[in-house]
Short mmCIF file of C-alpha atoms and ligand atoms in Angstrom, two decimals:
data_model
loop_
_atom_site.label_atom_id
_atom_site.label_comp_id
_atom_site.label_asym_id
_atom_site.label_seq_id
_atom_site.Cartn_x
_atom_site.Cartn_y
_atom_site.Cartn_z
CA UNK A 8 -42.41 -0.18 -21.35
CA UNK A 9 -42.52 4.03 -20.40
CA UNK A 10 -41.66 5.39 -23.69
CA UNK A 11 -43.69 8.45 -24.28
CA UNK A 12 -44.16 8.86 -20.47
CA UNK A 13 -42.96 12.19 -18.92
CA UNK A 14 -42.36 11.22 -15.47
CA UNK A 15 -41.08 13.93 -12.72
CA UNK A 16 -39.02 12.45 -9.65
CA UNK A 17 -39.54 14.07 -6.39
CA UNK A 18 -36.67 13.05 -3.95
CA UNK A 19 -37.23 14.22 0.02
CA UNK A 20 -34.62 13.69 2.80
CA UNK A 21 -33.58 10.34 3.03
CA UNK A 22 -30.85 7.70 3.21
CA UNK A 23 -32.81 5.73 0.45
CA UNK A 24 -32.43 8.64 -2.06
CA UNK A 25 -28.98 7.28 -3.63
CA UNK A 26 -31.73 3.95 -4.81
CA UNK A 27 -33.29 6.87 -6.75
CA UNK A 28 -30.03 7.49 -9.47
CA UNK A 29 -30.62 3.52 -10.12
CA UNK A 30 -34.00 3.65 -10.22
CA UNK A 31 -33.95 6.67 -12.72
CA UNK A 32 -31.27 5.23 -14.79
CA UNK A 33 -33.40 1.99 -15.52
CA UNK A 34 -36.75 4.11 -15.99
CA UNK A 35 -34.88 5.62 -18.61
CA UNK A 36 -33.65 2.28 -20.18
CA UNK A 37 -37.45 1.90 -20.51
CA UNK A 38 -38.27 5.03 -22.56
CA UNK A 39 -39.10 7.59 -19.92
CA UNK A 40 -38.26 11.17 -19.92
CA UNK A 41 -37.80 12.51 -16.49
CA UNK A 42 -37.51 15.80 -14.80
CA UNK A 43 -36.02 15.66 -11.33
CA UNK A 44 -37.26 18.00 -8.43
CA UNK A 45 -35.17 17.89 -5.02
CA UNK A 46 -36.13 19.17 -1.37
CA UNK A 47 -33.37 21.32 0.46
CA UNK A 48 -32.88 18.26 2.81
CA UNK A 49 -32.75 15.73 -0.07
CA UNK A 50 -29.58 17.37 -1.15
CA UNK A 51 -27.91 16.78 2.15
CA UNK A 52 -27.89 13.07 0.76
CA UNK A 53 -27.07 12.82 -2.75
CA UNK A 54 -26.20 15.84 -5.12
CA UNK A 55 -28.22 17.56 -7.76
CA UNK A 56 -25.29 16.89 -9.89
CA UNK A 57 -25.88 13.60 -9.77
CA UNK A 58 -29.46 13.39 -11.35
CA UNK A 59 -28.38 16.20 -13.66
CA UNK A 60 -25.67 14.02 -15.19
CA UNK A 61 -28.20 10.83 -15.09
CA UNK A 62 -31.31 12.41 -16.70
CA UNK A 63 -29.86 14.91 -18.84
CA UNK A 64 -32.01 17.98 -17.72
CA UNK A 65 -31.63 20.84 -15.25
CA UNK A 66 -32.58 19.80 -11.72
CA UNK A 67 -35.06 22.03 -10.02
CA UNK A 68 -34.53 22.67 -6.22
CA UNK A 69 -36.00 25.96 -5.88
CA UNK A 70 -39.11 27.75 -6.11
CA UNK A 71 -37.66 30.60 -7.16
CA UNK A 72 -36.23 29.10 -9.78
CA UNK A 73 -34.84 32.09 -12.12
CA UNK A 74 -34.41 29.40 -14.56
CA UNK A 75 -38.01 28.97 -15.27
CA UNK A 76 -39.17 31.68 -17.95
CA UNK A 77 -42.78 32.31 -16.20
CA UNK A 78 -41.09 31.66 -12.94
CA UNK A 79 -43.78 29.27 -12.53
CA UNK A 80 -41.84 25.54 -12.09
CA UNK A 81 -44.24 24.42 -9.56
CA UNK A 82 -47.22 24.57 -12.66
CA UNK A 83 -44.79 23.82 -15.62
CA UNK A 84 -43.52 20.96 -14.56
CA UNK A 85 -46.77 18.58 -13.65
CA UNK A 86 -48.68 20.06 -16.58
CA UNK A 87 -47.32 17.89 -19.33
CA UNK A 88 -46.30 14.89 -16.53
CA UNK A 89 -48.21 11.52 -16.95
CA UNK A 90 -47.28 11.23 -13.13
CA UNK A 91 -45.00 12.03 -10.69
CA UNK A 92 -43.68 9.73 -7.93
CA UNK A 93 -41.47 11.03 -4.78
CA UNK A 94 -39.31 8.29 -3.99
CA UNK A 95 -38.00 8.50 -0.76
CA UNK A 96 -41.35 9.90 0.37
CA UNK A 97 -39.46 11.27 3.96
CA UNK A 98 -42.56 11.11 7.26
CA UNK A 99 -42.12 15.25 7.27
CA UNK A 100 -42.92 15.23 3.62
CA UNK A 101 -46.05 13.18 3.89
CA UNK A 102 -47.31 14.94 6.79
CA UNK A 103 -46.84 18.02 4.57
CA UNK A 104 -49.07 16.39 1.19
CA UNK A 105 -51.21 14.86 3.66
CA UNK A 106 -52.35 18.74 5.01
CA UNK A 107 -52.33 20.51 2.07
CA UNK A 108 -48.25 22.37 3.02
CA UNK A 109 -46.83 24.22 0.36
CA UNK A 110 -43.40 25.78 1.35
CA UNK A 111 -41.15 24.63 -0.89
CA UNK A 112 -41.03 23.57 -4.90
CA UNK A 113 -42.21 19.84 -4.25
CA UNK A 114 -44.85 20.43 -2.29
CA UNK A 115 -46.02 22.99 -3.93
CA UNK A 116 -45.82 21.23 -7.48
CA UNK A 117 -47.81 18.34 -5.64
CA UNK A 118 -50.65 20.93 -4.55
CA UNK A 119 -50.91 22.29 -8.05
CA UNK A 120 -50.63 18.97 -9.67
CA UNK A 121 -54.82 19.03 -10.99
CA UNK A 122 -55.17 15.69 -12.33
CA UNK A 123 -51.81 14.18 -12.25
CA UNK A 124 -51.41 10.84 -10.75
CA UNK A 125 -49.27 10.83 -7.54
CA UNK A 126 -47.10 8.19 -6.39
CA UNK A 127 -45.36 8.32 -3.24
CA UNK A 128 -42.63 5.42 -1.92
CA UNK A 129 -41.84 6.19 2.27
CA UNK A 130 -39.10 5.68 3.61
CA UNK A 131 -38.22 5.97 7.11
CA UNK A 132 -37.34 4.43 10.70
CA UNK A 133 -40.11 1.72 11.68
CA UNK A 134 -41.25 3.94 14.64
CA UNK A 135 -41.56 7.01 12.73
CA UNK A 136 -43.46 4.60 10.00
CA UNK A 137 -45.49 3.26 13.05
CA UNK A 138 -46.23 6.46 14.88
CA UNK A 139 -50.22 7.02 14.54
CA UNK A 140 -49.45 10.46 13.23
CA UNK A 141 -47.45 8.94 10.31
CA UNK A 142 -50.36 6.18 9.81
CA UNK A 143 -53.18 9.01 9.92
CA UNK A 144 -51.94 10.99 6.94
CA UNK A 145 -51.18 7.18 5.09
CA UNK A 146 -54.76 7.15 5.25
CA UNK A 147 -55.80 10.54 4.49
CA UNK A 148 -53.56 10.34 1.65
CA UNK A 149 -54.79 7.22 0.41
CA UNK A 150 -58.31 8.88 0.64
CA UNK A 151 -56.92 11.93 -1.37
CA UNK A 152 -55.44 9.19 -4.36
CA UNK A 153 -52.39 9.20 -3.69
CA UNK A 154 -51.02 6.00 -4.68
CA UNK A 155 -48.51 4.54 -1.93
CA UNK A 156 -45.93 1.98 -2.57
CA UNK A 157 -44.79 -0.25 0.01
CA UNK A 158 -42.65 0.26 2.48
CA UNK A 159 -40.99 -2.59 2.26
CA UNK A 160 -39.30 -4.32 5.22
CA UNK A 161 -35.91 -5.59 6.54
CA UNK A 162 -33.01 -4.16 7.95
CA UNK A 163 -32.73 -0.04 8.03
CA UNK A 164 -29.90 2.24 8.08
CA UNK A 165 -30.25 3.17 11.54
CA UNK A 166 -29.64 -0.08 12.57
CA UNK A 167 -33.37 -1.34 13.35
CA UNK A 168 -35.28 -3.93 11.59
CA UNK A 169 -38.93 -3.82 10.87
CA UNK A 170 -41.40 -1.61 7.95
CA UNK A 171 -40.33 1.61 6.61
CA UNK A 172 -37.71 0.64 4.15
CA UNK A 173 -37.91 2.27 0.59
CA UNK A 174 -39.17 -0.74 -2.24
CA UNK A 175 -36.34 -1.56 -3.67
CA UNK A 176 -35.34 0.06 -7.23
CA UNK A 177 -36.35 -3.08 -9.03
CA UNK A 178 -39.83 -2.91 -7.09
CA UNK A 179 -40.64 0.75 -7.75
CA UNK A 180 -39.82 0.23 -11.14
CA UNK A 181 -42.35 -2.88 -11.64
CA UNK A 182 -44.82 -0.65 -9.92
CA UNK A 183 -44.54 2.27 -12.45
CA UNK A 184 -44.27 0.01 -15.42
CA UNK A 185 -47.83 -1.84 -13.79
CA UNK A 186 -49.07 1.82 -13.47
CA UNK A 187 -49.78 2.64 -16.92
CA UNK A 188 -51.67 -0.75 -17.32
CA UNK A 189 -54.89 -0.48 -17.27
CA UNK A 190 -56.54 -2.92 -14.67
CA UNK A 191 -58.58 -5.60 -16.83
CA UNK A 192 -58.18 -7.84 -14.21
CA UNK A 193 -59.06 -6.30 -10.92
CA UNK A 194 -60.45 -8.40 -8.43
CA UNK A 195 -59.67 -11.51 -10.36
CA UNK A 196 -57.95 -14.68 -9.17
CA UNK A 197 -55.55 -16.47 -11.62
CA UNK A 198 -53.67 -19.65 -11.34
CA UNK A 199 -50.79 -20.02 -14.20
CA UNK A 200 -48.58 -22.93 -14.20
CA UNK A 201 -45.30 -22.64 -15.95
CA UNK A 202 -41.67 -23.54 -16.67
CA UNK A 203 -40.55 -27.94 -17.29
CA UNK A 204 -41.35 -30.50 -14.71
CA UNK A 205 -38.41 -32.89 -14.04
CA UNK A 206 -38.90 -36.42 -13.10
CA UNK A 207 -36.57 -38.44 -11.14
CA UNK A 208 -34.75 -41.43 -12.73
CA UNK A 209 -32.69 -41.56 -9.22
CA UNK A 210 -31.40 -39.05 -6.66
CA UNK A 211 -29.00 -37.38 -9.22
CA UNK A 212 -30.80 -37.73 -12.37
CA UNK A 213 -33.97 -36.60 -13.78
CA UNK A 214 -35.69 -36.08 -17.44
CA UNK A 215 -36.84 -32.81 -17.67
CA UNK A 216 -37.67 -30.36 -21.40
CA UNK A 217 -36.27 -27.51 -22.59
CA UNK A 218 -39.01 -24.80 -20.95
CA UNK A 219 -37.28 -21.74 -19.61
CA UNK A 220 -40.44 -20.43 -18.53
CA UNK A 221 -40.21 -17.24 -19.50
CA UNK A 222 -43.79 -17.26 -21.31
CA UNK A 223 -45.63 -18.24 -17.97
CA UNK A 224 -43.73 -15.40 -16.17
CA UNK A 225 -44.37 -13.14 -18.61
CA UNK A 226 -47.96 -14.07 -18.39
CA UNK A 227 -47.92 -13.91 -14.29
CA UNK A 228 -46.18 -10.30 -14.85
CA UNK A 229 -48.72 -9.18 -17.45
CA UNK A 230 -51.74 -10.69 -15.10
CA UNK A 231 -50.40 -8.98 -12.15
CA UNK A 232 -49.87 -5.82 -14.04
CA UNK A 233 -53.53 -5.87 -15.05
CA UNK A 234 -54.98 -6.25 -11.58
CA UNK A 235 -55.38 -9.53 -10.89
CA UNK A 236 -54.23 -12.00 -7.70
CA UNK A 237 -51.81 -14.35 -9.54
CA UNK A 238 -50.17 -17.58 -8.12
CA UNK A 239 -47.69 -19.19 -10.07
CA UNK A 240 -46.67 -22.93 -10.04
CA UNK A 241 -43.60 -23.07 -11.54
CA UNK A 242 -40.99 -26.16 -12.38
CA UNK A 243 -37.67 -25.76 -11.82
CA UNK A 244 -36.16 -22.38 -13.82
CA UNK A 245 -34.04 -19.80 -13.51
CA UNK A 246 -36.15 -16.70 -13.19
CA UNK A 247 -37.22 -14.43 -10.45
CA UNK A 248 -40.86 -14.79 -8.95
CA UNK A 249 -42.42 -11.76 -10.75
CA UNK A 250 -42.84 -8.64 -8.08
CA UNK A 251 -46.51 -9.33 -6.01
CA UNK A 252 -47.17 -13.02 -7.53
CA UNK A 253 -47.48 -15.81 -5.30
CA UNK A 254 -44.64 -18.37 -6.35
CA UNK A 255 -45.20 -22.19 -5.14
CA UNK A 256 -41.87 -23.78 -6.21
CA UNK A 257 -42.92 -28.07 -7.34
CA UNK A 258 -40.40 -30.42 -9.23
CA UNK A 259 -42.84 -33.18 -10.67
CA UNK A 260 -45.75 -33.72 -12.98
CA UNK A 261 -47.80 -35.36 -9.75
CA UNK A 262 -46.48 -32.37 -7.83
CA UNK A 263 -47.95 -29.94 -10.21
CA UNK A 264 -51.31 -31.61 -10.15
CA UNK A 265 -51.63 -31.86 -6.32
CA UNK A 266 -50.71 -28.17 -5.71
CA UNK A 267 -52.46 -26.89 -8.91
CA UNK A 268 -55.84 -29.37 -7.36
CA UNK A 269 -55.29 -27.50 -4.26
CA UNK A 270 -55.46 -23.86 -5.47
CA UNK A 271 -57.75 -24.03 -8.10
CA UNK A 272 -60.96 -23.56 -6.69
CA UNK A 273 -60.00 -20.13 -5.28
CA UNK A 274 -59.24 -19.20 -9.22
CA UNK A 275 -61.01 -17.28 -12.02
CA UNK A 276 -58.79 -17.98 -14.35
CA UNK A 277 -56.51 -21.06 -15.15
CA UNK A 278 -53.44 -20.55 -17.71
CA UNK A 279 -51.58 -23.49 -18.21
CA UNK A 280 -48.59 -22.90 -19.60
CA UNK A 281 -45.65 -24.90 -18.33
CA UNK A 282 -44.64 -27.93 -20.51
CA UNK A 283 -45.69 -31.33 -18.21
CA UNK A 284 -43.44 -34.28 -18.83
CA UNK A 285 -46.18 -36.78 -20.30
CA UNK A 286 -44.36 -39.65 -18.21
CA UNK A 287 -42.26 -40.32 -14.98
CA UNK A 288 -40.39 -43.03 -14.68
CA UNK A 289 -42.34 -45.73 -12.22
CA UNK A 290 -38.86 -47.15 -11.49
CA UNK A 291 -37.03 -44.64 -9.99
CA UNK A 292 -33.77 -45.46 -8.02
CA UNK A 293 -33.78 -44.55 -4.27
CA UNK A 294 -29.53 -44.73 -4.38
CA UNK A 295 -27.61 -43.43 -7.42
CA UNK A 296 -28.06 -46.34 -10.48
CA UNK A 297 -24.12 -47.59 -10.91
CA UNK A 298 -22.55 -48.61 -14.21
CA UNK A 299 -22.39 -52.55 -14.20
CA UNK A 300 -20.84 -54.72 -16.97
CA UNK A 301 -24.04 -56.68 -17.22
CA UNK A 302 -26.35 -53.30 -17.38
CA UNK A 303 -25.26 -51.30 -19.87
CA UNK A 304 -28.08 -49.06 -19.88
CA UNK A 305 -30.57 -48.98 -17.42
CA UNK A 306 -34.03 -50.46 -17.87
CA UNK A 307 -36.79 -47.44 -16.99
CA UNK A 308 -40.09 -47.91 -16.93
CA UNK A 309 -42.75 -45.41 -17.16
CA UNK A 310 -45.99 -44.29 -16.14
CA UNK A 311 -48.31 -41.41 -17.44
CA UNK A 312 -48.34 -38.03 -15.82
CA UNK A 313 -51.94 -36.87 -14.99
CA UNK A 314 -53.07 -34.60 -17.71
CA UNK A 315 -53.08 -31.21 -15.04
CA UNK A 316 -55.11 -29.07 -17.68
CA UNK A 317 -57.94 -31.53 -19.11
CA UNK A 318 -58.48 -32.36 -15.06
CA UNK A 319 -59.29 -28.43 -14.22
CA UNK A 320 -61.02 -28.07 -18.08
CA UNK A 321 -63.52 -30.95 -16.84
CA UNK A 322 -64.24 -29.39 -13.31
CA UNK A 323 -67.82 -28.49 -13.01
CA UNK A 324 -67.69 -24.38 -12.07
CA UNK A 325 -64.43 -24.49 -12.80
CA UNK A 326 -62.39 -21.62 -13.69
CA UNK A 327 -61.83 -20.17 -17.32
CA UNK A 328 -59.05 -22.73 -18.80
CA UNK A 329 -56.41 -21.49 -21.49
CA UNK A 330 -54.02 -24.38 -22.92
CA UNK A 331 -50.52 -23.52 -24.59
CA UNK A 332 -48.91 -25.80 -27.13
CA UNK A 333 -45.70 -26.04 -28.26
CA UNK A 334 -45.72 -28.06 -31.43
CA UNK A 335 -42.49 -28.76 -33.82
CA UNK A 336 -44.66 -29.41 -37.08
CA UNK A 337 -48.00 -29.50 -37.93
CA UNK A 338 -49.21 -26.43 -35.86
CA UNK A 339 -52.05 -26.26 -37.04
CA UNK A 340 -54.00 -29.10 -37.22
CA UNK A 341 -52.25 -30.34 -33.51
CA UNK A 342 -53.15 -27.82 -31.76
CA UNK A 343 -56.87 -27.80 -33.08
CA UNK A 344 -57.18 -31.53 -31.87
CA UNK A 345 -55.59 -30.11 -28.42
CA UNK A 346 -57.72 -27.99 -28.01
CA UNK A 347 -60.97 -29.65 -28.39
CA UNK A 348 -59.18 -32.79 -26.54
CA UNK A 349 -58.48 -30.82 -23.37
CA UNK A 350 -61.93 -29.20 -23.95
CA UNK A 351 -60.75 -25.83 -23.30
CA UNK A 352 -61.93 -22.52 -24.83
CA UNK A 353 -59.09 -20.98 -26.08
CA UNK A 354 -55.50 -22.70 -26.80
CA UNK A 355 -52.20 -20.76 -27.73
CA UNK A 356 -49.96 -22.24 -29.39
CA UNK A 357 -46.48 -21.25 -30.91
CA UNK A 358 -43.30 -23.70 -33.24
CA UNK A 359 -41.16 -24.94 -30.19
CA UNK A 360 -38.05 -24.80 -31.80
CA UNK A 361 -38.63 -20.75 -32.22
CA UNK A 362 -39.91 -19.73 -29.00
CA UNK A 363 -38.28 -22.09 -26.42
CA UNK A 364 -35.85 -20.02 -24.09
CA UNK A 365 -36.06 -17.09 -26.66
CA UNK A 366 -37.51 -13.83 -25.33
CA UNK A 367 -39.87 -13.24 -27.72
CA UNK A 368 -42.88 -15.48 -29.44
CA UNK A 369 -45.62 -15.24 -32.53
CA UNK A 370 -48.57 -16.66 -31.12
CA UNK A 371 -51.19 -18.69 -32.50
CA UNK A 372 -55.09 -18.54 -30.89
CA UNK A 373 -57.28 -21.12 -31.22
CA UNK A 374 -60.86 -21.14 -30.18
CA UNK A 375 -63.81 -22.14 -31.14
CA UNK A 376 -64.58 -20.06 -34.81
CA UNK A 377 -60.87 -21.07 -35.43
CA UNK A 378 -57.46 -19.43 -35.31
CA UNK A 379 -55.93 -16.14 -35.45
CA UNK A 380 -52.33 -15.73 -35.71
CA UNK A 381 -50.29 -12.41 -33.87
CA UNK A 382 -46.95 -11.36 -35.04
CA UNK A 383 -43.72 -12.35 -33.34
CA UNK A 384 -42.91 -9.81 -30.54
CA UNK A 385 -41.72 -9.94 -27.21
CA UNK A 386 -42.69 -12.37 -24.71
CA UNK A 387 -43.78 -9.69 -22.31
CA UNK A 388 -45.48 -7.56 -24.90
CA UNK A 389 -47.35 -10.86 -26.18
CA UNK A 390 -48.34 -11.95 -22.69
CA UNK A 391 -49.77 -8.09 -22.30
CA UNK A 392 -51.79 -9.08 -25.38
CA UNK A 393 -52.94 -12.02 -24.09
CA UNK A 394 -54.27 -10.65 -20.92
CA UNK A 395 -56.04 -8.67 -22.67
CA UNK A 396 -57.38 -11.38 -24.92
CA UNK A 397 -58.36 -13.56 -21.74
CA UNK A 398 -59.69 -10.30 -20.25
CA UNK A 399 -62.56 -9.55 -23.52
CA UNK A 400 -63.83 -13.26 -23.79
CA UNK A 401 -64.60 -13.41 -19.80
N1 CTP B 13 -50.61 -30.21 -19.90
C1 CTP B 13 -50.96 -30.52 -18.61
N2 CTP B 13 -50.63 -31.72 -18.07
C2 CTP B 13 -49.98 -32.63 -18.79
C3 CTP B 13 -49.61 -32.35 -20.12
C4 CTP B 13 -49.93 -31.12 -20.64
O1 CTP B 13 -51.56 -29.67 -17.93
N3 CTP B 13 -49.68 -33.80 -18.24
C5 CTP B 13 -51.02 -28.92 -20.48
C6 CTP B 13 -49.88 -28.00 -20.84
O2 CTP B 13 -49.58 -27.12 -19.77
C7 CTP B 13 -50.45 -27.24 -22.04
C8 CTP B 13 -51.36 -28.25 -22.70
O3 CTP B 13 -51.67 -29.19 -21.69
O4 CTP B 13 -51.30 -26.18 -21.63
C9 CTP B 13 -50.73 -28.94 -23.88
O5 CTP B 13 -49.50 -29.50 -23.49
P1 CTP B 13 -48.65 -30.38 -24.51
O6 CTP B 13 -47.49 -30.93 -23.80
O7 CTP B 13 -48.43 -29.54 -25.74
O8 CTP B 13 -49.73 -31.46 -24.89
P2 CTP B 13 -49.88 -32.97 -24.58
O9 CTP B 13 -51.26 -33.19 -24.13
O10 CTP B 13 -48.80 -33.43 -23.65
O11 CTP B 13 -49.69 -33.58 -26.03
P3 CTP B 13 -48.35 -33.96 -26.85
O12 CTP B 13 -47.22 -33.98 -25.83
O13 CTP B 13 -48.66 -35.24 -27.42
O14 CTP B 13 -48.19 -32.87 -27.86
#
């Protein structure tokens, strides 16, 4: 997700720079090449050494870097970057970007960056993040295009609680990946639903499918990525709410429908995706169903689920409605009749048996001159695709 991206790490003085090795490490995982620069103070916290032995490459420190064959590091190293993000961002550091400072290597290399993207991830006490000097040159920088992630918010290493905290590794790492994305769907609202439903047969027991979810979260990750303001509905699964989506946790088929019902009309864009149980049992136990001689199985009765995605398809001004099908046999010709059944305008579909819980998927897309199939791939890769897709027929 950044191979071929030359990325250069500027760390400033802060407790939050030891998040930096893990965040580097798992950059790299992800193809990226990075060159690490370090303030004076920076080092008072975590050791060159330390990114030396994690990236690979000489650390630069100094602006006088005999090192450097032009003795030029502060041009070299942003002139073949695709950005460069200082993560911890210290308040002293931002003041100094903020008003144009150059006294040392990294703010000097941020000066001379021409057309560079910056990124910059504070860090720092909640008054010192609060302070309206601090908040003046957030602004300024903003205004300048500096991109600024977070802070996050929580409990600090001084001992206070409030905003100021570094993003988390994970987080800064979700933000560079959504970086390099390019934003197909700013401004747009999209509601996904994803992951199984499970339906009650008493307090204990339910019926639920196989879903993992891992296509709708892909999906919500790739939509996010590309700009858009994504709430997720998702059944019971085992994943992590993807970083800036909107999660609303239901269990049920009828609890899918009400809170789907209820968020739609703020949405742009509807992608159904999670796998409804058709029925629920009408039946259900309130107290735990026994095991009696004369019962030897129990006698369930069922009722239809609403159909979630042919309600929103039929909505008058409703939003733009993409089906999924998993189908065992037969793709083809069921997921044509799906598609013109839930009278939406474009239906993916994929074999069940190959892309439940697996991480990647071949897609199939149906619309209305007919069907084009992708090759198999990743599920996050696929879902890129498919924003994409989505983001041309709007
Ligand atoms: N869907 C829905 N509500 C339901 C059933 C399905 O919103 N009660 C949506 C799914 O999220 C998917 C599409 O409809 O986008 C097709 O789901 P699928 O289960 O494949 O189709 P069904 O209509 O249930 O048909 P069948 O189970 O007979 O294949």
């Amino acid at each position: 997700m950044l191979s071929n991206k030359k990325l250069v790490f500027g760390i400033t003085g802060g407790i939050a720079a030891y998040k930096t090795a893990e965040l580097l490490r798992r950059s790299q995982d992800l193809g990226a090449r990075i060159d690490v620069v370090m303030t004076e103070s920076a080092t008072r916290f975590i050791s060159p050494v330390t990114f030396q032995a994690l990236s690979g490459r000489t650390v630069y420190t100094d602006l006088w870097d005999a090192r450097v064959p032009n003795n030029m590091a502060h041009i070299q190293l942003s002139r073949d970057a695709d950005a460069i993000l200082i993560a911890p961002a210290s308040t002293n550091f931002m003041a100094k970007l903020a008003n144009g400072l150059a006294d040392d290597l990294l703010s000097t290399l941020c000066i001379a960056r021409g057309h560079c993207p910056l990124l910059i991830a504070p860090a720092m006490n909640r008054e010192m993040w609060l302070h309206p000097a601090t908040q003046r040159n957030v602004e300024q920088l903003r205004r300048d295009g500096v991109h600024i992630l977070g802070p996050g918010s929580g409990d600090q290493a001084c001992g206070e609680t409030g905003d100021g905290r570094m993003l988390e590794p994970a987080q800064l790492l979700a933000e560079l990946t959504a970086f390099f994305q390019p934003k197909l769907l700013a401004g747009k609202r999209v509601l996904i639903t994803a992951g199984p439903t499970s339906e009650p047969i008493d307090p204990v027991r339910v019926i639920s499918n196989r879903s993992s979810g891992k296509m709708g979260y892909a999906i919500a990750r790739a939509a996010q990525e590309a700009g858009a303001q994504v709430t997720l509905v998702s059944g019971p699964v085992a994943l992590n709410a993807p970083y800036q989506v909107s999660r609303i946790n239901v269990e049920t088929a009828r609890q899918m429908h009400a809170t789907v019902m209820s968020q739609v009309h703020h949405a742009d864009i509807f992608i159904s995706v999670a796998a409804v149980a058709d029925w629920y049992v009408s039946n259900a136990s309130d107290i735990k169903i026994k095991k009696t001689s004369e019962q030897a199985t129990p006698d369930l009765q069922f009722s239809p689920n609403p159909d979630i995605l042919a309600e929103v398809a039929a909505l008058k001004d409703g939003p733009y409605c993409v089906g999924f099908a998993a189908e065992t046999d037969n793709l083809i010709e069921h997921a044509q009749a799906k598609r013109q059944r839930k009278n939406v305008p474009l239906l993916v579909a994929n074999l069940a048996q190959r892309a439940m819980n697996a991480d990647d998927t071949e897609l199939v897309l149906f619309d209305e001159q007919g069907h084009t199939q992708w090759p198999a791939q990743d599920k996050l890769l696929a879902a890129r695709q498919l924003v994409k897709n989505i983001a041309q027929r709007l």
